[in-house]
Tab-separated table of C-alpha atoms and ligand atoms in Angstrom:
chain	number	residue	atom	x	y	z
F	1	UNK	CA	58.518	-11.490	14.169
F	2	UNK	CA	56.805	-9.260	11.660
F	3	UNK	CA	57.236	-5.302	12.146
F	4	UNK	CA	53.970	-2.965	11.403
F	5	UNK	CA	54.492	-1.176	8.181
F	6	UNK	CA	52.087	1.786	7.511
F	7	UNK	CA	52.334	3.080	4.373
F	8	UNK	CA	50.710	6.492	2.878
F	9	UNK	CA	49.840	6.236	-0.657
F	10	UNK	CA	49.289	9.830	-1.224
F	11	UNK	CA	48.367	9.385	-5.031
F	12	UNK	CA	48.044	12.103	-7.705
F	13	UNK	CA	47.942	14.945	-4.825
F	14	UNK	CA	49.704	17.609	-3.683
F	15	UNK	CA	51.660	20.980	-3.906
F	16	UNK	CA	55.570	21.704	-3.162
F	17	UNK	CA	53.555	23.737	-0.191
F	18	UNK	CA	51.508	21.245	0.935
F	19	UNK	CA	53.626	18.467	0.552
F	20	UNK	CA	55.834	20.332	2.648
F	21	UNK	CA	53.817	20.749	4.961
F	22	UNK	CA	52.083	17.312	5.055
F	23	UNK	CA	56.034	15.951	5.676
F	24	UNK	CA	56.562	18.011	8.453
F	25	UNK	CA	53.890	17.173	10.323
F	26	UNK	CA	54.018	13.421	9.767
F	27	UNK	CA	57.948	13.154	10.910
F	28	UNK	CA	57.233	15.745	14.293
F	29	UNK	CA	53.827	13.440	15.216
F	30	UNK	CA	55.362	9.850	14.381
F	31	UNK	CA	59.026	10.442	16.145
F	32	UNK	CA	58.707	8.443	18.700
F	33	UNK	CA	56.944	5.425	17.891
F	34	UNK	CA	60.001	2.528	17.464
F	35	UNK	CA	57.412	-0.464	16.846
F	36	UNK	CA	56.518	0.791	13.412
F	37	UNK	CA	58.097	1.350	10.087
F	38	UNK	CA	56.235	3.976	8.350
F	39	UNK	CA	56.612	4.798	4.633
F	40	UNK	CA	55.356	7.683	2.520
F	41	UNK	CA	54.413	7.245	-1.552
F	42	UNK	CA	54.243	10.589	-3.023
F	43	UNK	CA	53.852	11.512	-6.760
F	44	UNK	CA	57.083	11.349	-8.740
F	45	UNK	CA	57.887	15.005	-8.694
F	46	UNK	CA	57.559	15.505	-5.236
F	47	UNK	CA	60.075	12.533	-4.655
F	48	UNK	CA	63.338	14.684	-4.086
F	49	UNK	CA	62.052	17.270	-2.285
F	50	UNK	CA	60.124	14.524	-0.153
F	51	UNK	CA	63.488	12.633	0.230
F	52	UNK	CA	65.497	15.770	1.537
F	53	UNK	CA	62.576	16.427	4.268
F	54	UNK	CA	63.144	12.658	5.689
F	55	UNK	CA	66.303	12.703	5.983
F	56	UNK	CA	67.589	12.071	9.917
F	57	UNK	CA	63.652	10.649	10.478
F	58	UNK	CA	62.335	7.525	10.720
F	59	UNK	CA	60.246	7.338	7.647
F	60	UNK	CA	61.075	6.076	4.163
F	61	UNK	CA	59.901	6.917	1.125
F	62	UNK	CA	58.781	4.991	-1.842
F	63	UNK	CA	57.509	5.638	-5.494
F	64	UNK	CA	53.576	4.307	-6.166
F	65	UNK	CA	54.969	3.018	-9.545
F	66	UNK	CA	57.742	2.395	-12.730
F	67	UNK	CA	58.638	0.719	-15.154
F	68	UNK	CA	60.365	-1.708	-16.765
F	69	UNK	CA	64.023	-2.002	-17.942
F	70	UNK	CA	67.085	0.184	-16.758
F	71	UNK	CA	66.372	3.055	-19.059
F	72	UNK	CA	65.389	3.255	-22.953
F	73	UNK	CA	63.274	5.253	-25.297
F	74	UNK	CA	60.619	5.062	-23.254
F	75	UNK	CA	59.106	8.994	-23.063
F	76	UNK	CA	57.109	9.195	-19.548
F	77	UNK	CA	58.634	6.571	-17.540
F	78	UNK	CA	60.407	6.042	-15.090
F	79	UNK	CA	62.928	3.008	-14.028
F	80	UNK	CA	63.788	1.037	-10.893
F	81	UNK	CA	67.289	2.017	-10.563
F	82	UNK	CA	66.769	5.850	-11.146
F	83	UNK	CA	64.098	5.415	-7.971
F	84	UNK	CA	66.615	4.199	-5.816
F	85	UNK	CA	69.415	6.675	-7.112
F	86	UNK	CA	66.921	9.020	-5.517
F	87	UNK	CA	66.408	7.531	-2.566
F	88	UNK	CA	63.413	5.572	-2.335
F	89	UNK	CA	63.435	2.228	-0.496
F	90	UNK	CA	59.766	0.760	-1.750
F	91	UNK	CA	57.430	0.945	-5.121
F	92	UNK	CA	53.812	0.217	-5.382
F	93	UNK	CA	53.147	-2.199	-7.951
F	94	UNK	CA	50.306	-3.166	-8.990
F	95	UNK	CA	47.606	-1.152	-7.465
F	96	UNK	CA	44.234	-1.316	-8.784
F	97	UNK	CA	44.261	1.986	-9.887
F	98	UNK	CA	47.138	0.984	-12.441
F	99	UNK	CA	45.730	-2.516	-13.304
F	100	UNK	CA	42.235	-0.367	-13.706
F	101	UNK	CA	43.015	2.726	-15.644
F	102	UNK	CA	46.417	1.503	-17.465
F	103	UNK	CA	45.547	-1.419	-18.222
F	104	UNK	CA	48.625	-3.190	-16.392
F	105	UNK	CA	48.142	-6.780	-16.558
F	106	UNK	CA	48.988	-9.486	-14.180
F	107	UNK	CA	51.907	-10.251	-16.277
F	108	UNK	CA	53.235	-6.825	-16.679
F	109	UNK	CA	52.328	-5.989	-13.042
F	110	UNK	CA	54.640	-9.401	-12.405
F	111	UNK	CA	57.455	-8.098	-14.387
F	112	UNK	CA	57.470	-4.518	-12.342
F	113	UNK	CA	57.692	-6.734	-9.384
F	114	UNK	CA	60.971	-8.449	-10.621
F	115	UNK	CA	62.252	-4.955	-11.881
F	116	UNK	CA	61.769	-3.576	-8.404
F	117	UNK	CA	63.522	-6.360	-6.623
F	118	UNK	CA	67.210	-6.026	-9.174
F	119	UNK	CA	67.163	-2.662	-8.311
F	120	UNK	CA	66.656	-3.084	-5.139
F	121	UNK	CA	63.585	-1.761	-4.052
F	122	UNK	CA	61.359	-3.511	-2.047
F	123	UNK	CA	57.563	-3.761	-4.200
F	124	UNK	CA	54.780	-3.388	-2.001
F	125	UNK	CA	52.384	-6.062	-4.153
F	126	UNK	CA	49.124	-5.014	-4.401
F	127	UNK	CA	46.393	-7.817	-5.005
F	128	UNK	CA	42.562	-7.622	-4.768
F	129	UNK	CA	39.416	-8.455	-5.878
F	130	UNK	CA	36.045	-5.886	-7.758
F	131	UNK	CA	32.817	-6.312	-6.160
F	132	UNK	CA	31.605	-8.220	-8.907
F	133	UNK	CA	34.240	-10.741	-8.409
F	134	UNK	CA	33.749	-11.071	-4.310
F	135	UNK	CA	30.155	-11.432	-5.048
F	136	UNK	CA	31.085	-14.730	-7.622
F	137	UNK	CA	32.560	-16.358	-5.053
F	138	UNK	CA	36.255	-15.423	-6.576
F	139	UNK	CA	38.252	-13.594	-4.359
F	140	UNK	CA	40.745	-16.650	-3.740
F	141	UNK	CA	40.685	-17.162	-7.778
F	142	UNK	CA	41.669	-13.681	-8.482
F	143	UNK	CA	44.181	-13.452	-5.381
F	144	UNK	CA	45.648	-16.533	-6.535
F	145	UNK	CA	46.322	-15.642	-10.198
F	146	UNK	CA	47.877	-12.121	-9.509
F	147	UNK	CA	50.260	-14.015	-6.938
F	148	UNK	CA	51.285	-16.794	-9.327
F	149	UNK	CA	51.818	-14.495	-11.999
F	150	UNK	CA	54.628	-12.807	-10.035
F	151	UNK	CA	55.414	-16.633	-9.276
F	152	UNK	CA	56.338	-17.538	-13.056
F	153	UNK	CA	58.414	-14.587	-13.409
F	154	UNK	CA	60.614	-14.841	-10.545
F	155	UNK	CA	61.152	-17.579	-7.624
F	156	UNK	CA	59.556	-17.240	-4.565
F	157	UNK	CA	62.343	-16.463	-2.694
F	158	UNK	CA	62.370	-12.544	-4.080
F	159	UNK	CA	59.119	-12.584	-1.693
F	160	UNK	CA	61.875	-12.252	1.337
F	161	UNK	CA	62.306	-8.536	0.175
F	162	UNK	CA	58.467	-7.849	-0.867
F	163	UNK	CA	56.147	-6.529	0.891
F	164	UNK	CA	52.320	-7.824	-0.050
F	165	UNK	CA	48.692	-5.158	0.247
F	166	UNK	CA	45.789	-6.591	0.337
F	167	UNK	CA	43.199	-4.017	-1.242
F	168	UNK	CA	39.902	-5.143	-2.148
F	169	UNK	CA	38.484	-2.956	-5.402
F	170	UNK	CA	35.177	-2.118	-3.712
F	171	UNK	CA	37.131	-0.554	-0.197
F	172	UNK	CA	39.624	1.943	-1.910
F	173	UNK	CA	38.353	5.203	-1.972
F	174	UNK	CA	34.181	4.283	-1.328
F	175	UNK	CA	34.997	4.479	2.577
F	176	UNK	CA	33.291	1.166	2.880
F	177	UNK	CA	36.222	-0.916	4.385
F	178	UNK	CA	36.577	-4.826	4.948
F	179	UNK	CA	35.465	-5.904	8.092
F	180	UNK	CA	38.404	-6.823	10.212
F	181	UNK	CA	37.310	-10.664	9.760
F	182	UNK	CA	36.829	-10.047	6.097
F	183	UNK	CA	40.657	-8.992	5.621
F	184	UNK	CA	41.851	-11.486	7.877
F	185	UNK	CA	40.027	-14.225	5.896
F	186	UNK	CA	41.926	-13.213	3.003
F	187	UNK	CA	45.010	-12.584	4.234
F	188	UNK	CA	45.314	-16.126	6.010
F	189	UNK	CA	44.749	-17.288	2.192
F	190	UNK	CA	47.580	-15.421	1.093
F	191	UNK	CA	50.042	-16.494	3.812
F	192	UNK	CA	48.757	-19.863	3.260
F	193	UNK	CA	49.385	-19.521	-0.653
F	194	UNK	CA	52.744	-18.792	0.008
F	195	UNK	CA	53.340	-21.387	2.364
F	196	UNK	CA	52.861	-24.122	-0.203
F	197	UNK	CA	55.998	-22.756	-1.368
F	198	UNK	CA	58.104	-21.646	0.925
F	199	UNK	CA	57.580	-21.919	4.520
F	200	UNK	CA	60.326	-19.255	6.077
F	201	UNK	CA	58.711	-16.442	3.942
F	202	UNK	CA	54.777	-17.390	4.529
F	203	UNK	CA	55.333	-16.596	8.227
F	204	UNK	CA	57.855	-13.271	7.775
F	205	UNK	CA	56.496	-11.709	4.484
F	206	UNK	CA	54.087	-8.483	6.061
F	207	UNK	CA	50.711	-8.463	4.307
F	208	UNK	CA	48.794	-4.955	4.439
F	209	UNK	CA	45.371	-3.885	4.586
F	210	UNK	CA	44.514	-1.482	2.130
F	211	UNK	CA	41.123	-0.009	1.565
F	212	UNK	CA	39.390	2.994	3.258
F	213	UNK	CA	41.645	2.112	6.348
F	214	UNK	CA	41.441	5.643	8.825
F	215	UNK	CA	41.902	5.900	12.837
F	216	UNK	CA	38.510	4.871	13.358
F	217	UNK	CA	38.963	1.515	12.160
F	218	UNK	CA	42.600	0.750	11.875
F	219	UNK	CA	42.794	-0.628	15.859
F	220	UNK	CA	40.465	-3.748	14.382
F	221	UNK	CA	42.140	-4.370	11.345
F	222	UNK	CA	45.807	-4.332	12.218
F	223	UNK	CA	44.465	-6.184	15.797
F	224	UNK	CA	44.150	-9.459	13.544
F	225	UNK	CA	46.751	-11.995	13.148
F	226	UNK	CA	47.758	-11.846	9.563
F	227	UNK	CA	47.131	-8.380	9.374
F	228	UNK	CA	50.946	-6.959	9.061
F	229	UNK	CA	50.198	-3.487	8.518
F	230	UNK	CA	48.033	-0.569	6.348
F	231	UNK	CA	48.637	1.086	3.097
F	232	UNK	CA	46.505	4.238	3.619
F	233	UNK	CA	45.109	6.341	0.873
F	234	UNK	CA	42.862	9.127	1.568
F	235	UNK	CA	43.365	8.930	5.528
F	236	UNK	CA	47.612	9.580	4.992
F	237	UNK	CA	46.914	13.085	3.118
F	238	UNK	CA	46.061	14.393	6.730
F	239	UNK	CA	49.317	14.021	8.988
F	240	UNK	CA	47.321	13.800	11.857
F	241	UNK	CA	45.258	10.690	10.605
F	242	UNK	CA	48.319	8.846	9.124
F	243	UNK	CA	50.127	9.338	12.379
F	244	UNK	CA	47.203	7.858	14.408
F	245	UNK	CA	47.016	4.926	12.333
F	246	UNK	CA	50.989	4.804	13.197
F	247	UNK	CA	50.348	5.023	17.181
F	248	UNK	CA	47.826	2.750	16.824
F	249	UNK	CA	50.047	0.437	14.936
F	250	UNK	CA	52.883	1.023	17.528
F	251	UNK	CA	50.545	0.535	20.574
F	252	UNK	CA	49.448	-2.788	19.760
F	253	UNK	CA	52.974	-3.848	18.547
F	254	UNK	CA	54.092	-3.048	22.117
F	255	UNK	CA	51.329	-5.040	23.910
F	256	UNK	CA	51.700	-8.242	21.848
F	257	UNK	CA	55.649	-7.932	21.786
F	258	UNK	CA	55.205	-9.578	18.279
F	259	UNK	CA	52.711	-10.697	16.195
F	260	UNK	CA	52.510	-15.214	16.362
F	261	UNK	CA	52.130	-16.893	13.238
F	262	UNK	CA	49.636	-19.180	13.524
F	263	UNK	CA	50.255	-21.024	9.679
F	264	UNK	CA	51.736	-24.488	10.238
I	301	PGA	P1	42.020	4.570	0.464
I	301	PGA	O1	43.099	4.090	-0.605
I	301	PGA	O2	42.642	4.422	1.820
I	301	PGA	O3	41.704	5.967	0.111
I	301	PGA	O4	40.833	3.649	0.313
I	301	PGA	C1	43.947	2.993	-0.366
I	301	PGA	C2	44.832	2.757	-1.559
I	301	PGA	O5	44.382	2.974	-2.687
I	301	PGA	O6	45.993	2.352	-1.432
């Protein structure tokens, strides 16, 4: 059985005030929906005070990034274990905005992953393909070699405590969004991927949608069979949005009991 996770990537965004604020709201509209875990990303600084509002709720909180080692000379960063000192439960790695605009490679996006997992965080993998790439007829290439980098670095049973997005380049941030046979094509592949090497975690490992995912679409998306789940962008920096993404998520867990795996 594979829970609904909604995560909100809230990004470079936000003021003490309105983070506040945007907390708040989120925890009194999600309270009571017990089919869903629900996770918040916000910005490094606003971590703490993020953590302190969430206490006694049922979200978690993650960090949308780190870096490697335990700590070091390394002016800017910030490590695994000093995210879970502070509380957080998940970490983004490798989201296209990192692997875009720092450069992070498939091999240093597979080394975060590892780092994450010893301090015991669970990574929320992103993977994706650009326009360009989709339109070559790669998607399952690309997919494929950010999976197996993570692959060479650590065995494939770490994947028990990961957590995998699916975000396409073209559908973060453009508001043009796969169609809900689109992601579902891709994240069979996935599931299958991981099934050539370990069965057990194929069919429990939750795979998220990720890409211009808001209220008006999420009922299709997350109504697919491999589709585990949403990590939201722009639609989680308005609590009402995020949290009807989360009663969405909640209302179909509760009419399908579960969601069957069909690989096998
Ligand atoms: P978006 O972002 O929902 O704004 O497209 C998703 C993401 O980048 O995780």
């Amino acid at each position: 059985m594979r829970r609904y996770l909604i995560a909100g990537n809230w990004k470079m965004h936000g003021s003490k005030a309105s983070v506040k604020d945007l907390t708040e709201t989120v925890i009194s509209l999600t309270f009571n929906y017990p089919n869903v875990d629900m996770v918040v990303l916000p910005s490094y600084v606003h971590l703490t005070q993020v953590h302190h509002l969430i206490t006694n709720s049922y979200i978690s909180i993650g960090a949308q990034n780190l870096y490697l080692g335990n700590e070091g000379a390394f002016t800017g960063e910030v490590s695994g274990p000093m995210l879970a000192d502070i509380g957080c439960s998940y970490v983004l790695v490798g989201h296209s905005e990192r692997r875009q605009y720092f450069h992070e490679t498939n091999e240093l996006v597979a080394k975060k992953f590892k780092v994450a997992i010893t301090a015991n965080l669970t990574p929320i993998l992103c993977v994706g393909e650009t326009l360009d790439e989709r339109n070559q007829g790669k998607t399952e290439e690309v997919i494929t070699a950010q999976i197996h980098a993570v692959l060479k670095e650590i065995d494939i049973s770490a994947f028990k405590s990961a957590v995998i997005a699916y975000e396409p380049v073209w559908a973060i941030g453009t508001g043009q969004t796969a169609t809900p046979v689109q992601a579902q094509e891709v994240h069979e592949f996935i599931r299958k991927l991981l099934h050539k090497n370990n069965v057990d975690i194929a069919s429990t490992i939750r795979i998220l949608y990720g890409g211009s995912m808001k209220p008006e679409n999420a009922g299709d998306l997350l109504a697919m069979s491999d589709v585990d789940g949403g990590l939201i962008g722009g639609a989680s920096l308005k609590a009402e949005s995020f949290a009807q993404i989360c009663q969405t998520a909640n209302h179909l867990a509760s009419m399908s009991g579960h969601k069957a795996c069909r690989i096998g």
